[in-house]
Coordinates of C-alpha atoms and ligand atoms in Angstrom, one line a residue:
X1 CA 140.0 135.7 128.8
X2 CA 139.6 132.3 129.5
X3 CA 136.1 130.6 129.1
X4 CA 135.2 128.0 132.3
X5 CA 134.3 124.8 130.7
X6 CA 130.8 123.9 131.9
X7 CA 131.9 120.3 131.2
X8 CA 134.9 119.6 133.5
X9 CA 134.1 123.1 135.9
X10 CA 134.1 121.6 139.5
X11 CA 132.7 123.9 142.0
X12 CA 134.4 125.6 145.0
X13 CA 134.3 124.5 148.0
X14 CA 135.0 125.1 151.5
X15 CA 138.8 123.9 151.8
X16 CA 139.3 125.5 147.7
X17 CA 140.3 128.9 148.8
X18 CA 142.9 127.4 151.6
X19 CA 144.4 125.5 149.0
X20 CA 145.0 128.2 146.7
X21 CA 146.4 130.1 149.9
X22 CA 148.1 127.1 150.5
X23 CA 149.8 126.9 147.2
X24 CA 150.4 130.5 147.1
X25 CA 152.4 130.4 150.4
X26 CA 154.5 127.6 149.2
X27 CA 155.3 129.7 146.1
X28 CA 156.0 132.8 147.9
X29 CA 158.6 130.7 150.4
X30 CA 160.3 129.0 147.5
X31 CA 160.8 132.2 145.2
X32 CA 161.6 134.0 148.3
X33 CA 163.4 131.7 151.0
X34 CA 164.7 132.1 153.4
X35 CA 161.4 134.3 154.0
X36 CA 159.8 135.3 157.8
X37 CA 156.2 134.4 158.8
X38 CA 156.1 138.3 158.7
X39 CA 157.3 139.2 155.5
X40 CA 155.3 135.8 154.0
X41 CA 152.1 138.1 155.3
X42 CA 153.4 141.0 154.1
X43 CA 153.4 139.7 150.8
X44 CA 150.0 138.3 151.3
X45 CA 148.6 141.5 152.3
X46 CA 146.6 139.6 155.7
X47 CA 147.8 139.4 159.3
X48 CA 150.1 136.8 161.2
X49 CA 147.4 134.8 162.3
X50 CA 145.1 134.5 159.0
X51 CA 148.1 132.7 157.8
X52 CA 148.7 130.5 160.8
X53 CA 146.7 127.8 160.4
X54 CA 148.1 127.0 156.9
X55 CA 151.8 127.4 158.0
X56 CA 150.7 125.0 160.9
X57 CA 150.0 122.3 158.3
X58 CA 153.3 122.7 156.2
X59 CA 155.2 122.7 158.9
X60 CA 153.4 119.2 160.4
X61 CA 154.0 118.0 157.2
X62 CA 157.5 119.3 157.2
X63 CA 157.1 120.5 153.4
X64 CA 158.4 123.6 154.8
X65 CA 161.1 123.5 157.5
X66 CA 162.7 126.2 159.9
X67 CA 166.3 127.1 160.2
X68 CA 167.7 130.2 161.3
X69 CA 167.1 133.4 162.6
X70 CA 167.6 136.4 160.6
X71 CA 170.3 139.8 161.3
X72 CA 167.6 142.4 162.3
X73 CA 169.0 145.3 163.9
X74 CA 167.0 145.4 166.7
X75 CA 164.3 143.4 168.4
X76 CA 163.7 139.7 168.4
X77 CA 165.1 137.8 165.9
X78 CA 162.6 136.2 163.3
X79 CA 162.5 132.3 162.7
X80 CA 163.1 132.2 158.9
X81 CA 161.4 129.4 156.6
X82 CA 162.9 127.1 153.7
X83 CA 161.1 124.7 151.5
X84 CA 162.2 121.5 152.5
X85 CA 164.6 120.2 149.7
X86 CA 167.7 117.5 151.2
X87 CA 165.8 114.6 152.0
X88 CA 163.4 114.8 149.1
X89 CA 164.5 112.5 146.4
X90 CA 163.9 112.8 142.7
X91 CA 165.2 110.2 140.0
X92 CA 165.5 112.0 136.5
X93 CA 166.3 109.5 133.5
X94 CA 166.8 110.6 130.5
X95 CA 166.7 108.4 127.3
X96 CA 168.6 109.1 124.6
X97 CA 169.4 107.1 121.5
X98 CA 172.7 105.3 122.3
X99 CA 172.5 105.9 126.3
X100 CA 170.5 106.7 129.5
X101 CA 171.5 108.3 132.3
X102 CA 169.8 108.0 135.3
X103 CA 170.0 110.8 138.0
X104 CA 169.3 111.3 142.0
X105 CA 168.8 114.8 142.8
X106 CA 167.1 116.5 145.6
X107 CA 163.9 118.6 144.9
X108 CA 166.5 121.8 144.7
X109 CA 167.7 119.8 141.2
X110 CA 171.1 119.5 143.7
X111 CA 172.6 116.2 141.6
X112 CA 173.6 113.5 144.0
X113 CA 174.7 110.1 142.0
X114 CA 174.6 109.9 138.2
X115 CA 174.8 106.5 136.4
X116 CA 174.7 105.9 132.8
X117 CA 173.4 102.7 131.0
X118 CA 173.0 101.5 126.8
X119 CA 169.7 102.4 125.8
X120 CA 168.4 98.7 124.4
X121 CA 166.5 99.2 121.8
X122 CA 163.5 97.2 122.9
X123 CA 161.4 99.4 125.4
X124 CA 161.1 96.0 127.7
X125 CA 164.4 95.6 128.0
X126 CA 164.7 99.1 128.8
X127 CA 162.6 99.1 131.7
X128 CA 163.9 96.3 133.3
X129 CA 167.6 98.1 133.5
X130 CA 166.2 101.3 134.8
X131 CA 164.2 100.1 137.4
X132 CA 167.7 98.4 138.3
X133 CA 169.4 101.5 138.3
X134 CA 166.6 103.5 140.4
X135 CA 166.7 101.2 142.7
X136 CA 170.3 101.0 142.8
X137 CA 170.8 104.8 143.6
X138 CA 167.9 105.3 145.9
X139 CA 169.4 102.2 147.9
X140 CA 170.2 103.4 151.2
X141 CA 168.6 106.8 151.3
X142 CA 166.2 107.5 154.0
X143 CA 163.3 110.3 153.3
X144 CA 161.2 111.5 151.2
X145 CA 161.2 109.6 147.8
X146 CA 159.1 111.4 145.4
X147 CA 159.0 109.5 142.1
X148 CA 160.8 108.9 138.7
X149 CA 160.9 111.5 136.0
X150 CA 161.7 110.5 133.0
X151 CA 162.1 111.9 129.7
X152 CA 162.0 110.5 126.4
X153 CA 162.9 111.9 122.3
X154 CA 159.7 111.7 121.0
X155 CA 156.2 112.4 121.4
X156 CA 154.3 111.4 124.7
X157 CA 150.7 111.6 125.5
X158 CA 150.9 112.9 129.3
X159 CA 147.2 111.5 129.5
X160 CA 147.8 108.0 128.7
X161 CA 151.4 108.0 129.9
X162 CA 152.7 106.2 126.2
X163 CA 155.2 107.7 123.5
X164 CA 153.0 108.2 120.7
X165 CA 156.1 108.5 118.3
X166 CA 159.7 108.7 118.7
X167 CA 161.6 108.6 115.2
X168 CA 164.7 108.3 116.7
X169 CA 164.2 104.9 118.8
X170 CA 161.5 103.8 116.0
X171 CA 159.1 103.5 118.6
X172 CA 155.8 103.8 118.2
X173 CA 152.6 103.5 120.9
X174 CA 154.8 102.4 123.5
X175 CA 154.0 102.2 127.2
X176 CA 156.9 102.7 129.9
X177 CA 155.7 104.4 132.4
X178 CA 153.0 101.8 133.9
X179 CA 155.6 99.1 134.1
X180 CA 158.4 101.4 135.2
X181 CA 156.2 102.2 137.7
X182 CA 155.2 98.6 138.4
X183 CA 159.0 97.5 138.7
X184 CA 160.2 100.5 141.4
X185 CA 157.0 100.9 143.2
X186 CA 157.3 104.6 142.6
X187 CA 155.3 107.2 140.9
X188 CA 156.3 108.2 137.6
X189 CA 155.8 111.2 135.1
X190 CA 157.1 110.8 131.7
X191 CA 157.4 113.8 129.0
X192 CA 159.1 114.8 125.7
X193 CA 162.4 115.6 126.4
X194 CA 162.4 119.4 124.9
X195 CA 158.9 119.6 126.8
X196 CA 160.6 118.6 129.9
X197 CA 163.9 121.3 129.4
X198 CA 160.8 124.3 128.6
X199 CA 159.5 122.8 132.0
X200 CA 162.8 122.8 134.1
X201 CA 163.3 126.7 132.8
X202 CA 160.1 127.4 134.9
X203 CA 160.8 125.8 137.9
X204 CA 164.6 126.3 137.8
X205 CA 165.2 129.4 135.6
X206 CA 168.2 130.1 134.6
X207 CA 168.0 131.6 131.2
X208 CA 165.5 134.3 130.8
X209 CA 164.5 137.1 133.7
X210 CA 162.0 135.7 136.2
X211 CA 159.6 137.9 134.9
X212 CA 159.1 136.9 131.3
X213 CA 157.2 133.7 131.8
X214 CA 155.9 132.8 127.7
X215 CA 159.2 131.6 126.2
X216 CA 160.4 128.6 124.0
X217 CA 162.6 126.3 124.5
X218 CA 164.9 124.6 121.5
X219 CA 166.7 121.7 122.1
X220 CA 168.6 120.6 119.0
X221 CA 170.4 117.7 119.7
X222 CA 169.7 114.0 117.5
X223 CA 166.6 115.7 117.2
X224 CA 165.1 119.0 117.4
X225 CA 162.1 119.5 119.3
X226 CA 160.1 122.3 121.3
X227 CA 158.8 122.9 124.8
X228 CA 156.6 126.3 124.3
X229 CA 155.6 128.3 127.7
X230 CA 153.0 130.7 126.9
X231 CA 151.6 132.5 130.3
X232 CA 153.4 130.2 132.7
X233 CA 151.9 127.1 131.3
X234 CA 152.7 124.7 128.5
X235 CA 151.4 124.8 125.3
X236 CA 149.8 120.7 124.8
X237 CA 147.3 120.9 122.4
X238 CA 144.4 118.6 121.2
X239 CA 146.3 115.4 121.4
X240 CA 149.0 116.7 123.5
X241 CA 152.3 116.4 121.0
X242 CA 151.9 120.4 120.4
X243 CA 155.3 122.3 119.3
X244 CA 156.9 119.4 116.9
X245 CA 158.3 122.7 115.1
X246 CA 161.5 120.1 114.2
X247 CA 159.0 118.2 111.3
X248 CA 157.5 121.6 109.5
X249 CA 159.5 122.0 106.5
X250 CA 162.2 124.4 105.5
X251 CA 161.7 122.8 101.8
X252 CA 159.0 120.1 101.1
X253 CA 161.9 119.4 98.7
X254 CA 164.5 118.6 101.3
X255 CA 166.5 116.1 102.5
X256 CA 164.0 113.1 104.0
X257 CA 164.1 113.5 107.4
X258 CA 163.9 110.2 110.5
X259 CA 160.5 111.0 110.5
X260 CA 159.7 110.4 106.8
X261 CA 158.7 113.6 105.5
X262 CA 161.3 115.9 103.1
X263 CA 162.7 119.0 104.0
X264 CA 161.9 119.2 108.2
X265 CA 163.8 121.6 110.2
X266 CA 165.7 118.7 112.0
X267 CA 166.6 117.1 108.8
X268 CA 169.1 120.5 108.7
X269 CA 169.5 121.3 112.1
X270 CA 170.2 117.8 114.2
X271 CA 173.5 117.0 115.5
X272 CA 173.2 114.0 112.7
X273 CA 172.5 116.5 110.5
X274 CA 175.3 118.8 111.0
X275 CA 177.7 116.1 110.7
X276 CA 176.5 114.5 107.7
X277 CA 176.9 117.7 106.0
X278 CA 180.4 118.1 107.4
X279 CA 181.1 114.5 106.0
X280 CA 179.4 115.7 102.4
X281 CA 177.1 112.3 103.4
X282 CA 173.9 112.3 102.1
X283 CA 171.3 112.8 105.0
X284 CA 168.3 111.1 103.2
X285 CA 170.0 108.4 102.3
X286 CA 169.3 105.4 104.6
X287 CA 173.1 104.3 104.9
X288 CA 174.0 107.5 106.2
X289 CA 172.3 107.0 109.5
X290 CA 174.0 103.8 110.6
X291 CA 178.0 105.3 109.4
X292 CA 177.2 108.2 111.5
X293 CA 176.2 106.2 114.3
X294 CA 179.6 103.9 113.9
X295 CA 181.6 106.9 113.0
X296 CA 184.1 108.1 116.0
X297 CA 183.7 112.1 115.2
X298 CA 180.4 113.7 117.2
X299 CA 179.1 116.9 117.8
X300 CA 181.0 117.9 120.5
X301 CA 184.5 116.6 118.6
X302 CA 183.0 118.8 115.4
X303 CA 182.8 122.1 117.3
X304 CA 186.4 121.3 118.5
X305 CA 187.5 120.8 115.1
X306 CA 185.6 124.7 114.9
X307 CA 187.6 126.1 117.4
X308 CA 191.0 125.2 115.7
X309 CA 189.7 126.6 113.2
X310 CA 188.6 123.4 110.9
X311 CA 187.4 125.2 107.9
X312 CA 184.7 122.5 107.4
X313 CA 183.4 122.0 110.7
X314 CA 183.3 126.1 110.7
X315 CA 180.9 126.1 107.4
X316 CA 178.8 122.8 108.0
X317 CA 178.1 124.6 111.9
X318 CA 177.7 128.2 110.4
X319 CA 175.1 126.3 107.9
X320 CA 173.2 124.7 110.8
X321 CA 173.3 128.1 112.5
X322 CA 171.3 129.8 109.4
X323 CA 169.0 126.9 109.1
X324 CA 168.4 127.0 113.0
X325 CA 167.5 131.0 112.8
X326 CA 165.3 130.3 109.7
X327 CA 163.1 127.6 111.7
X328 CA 163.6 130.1 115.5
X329 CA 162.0 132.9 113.0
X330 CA 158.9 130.5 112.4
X331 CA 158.9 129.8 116.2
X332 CA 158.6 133.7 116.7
X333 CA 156.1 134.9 114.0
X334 CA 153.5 131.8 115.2
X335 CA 153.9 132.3 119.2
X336 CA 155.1 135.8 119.7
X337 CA 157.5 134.7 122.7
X338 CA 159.9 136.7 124.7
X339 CA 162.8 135.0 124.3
X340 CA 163.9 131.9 122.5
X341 CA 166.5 129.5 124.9
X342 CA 168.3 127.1 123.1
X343 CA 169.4 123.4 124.4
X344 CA 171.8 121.0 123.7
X345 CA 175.5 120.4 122.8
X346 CA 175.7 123.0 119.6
X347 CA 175.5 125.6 122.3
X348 CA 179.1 124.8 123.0
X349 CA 179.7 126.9 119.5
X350 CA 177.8 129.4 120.5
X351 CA 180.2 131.9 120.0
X352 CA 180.8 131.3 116.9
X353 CA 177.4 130.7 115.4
X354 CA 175.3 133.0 117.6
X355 CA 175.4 135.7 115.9
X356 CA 174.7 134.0 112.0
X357 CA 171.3 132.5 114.0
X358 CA 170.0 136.6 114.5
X359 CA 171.3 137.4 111.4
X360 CA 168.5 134.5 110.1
X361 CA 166.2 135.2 113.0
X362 CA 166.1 138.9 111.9
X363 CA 166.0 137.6 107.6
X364 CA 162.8 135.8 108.3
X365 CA 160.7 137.6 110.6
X366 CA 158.1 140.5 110.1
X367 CA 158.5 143.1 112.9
X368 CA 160.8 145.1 115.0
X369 CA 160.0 143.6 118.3
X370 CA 160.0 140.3 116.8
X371 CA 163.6 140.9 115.2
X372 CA 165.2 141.6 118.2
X373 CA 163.4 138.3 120.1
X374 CA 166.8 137.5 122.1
X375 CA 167.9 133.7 121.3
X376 CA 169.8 132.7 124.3
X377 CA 172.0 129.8 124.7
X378 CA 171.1 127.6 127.8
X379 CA 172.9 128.1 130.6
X380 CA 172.9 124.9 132.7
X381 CA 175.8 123.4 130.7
X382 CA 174.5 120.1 129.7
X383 CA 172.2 119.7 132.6
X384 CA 169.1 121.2 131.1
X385 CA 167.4 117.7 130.0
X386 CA 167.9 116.2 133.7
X387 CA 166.4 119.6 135.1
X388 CA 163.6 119.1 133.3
X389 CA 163.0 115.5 134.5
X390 CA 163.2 116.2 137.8
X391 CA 161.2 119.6 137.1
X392 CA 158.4 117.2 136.4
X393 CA 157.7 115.7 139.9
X394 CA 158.6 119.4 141.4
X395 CA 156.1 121.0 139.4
X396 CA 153.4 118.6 141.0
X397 CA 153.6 120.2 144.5
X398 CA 154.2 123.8 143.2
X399 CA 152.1 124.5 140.8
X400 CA 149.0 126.3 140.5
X401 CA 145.7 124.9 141.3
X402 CA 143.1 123.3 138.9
X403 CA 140.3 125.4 140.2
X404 CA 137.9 126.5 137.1
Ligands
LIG501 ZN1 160.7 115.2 110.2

């Protein structure tokens, strides 16, 4: 039951129920193309014509586009609709510490160039080399361009557009999407990068059944951070920087974490983390950071050193895996989701560590149903985090009205 908030509430007018239709339709074509103008009705429950006018204006519009006629065995043929996709053009950056890589995909997340660039460390600086890039990769390509999306480790107020925090780049109230969208002339959406892969699962799903739409998303890589989906929509909070489940503690005794604070989940679980226990380094120490980041060995060379059966990359992975299930178990008692998907390179060991994360999952939680929560591995092979930024700028044209 939600309560309408006298203070925002705007009322309905004449053109709000065509725009829910309106919406809807879209919806129904995209989860269903290539669809009829009969079966869209169908679905609808009204007639041909109440949905003409409406199909009129998305086809004038050419958001939705004809192409082909479908094998009916007898009678005339229908004309079947698509959601227009090809000549719509979406630039997803993601910034990581060490690198960026900026994408151009097609609003069906179909990746078209892909360039990647030093992340400098002073947001300024940053800006200017992206807007380089965009421009760069959009150069030439006549049609529909419909912004940047960019996403960013680290907590973003969607409101103001700034990074509130981001440990890992030691920023702190920073604002890059005004002049980023100052220096391309485009519109753009930033997020928090494990916000942004929670976000692409619901526009692009891949994971979990189509069906189950509250879910969390885990993306451990130099960080570990949340995107929570709980009835189709995200879970913001207050300030908007809900679902930092990476800084509660395992141990307010732990190891200090990039954040400051002792013990977090991602002081155990990060890529950094994994490997400095593989090293026998110590993570709190403040040396430890920099000889990791000069170090040659990374994640993905650590679970190779796994697979041939590297005794210590085996045990410092397997101990991640525990410490993961432990923190995924905390995840489940607070939000009740049905499924956890986990993100980012450790995924590549899934095999071998899968099965120690349940084993902790089912340790640390309180129920039947929430022991057998199933924690999946994300299927979109390293492409999850560029989803998600361009799931940003598709979820402005799909998603559901702001009514009451
Ligand atoms: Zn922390």
């Amino acid at each position: 039951v939600r309560k309408i908030n006298t203070r925002t509430v705007q009322r309905a007018t004449r053109t709000t129920q065509r725009d829910i239709n309106r919406r809807i339709l879209l919806n129904l074509i995209r989860d269903h193309q290539p669809i009829s103008r009969a079966d869209l009705a169908r679905r609808m429950n009204v007639s041909l014509g109440a949905i003409k006018p409406i199909m009129d204006e998305l086809l004038d519009s050419r958001t939705v586009v004809e192409g082909g006629t479908a094998n009916t065995p007898r009678g005339r043929k229908p004309t079947m609709l698509h959601i227009r996709t090809r000549d719509r053009y979406a630039v997803a950056v993601d910034v990581r510490l060490g690198h960026t890589t900026v994408a151009l995909t097609d609003f069906d997340f179909r990746q078209l160039t892909l360039e990647t660039l030093e992340t400098p460390s002073d947001p300024r600086a940053l800006v200017e080399r992206v807007a380089a890039t965009v421009a760069k990769v959009l150069n030439g390509r006549s049609g529909t361009h419909e912004g940047v999306g960019v996403i960013v480790p680290g907590m973003v107020d969607r409101r103001t557009g700034r990074v509130v925090y981001s440990p890992q780049l030691g920023w702190r109230d920073v604002d890059i999407r005004q002049p980023l969208a100052e220096a391309t002339g485009l519109r753009v959406m930033l997020e928090n990068a494990p916000t942004a892969c929670a976000i692409g699962e619901i526009w692009f799903p891949t994971s979990l059944a189509p069906d189950q739409d509250s879910f969390a998303y885990v993306a451990v890589s130099d960080g570990v951070g949340t995107g929570l989906v709980l009835n189709g929509e995200l879970v913001r909070g207050h300030k908007e920087t809900a679902g930092e489940f990476g800084h509660l503690p395992l141990d307010i005794n732990g190891p200090r974490c990039l954040c400051g604070l002792r013990g977090c989940l991602e002081a155990y679980t990060s890529n950094l983390a994994t490997l400095a226990r593989y090293r026998g380094w110590d993570y709190s120490d403040p040396g430890t950071l920099d000889r990791l980041r000069q170090s040659e060995l990374d994640i993905v060379d650590l679970i190779r050193l796994a697979a041939r059966s590297d005794e210590g990359a085996t045990e410092a992975l397997l101990e991640t895996a525990r410490y993961l299930g432990y923190g995924l178990a905390g995840v489940i008692t607070a939000f009740s989701p049905a499924g956890i998907i986990v993100g980012g390179e450790i995924t590549g060991a899934w095999e071998l560590i899968g099965e120690a994360v349940q084993r902790a999952v089912r340790e640390r939680t309180l129920t039947e149903a929430a022991r057998s929560t199933p924690i999946l591995p994300a299927s979109t092979q390293g492409a999850s985090r560029l989803r998600g930024a361009t799931s940003l700028l598709v979820a402005l044209s799909f998603r559901a009205p702001d009514v009451i």
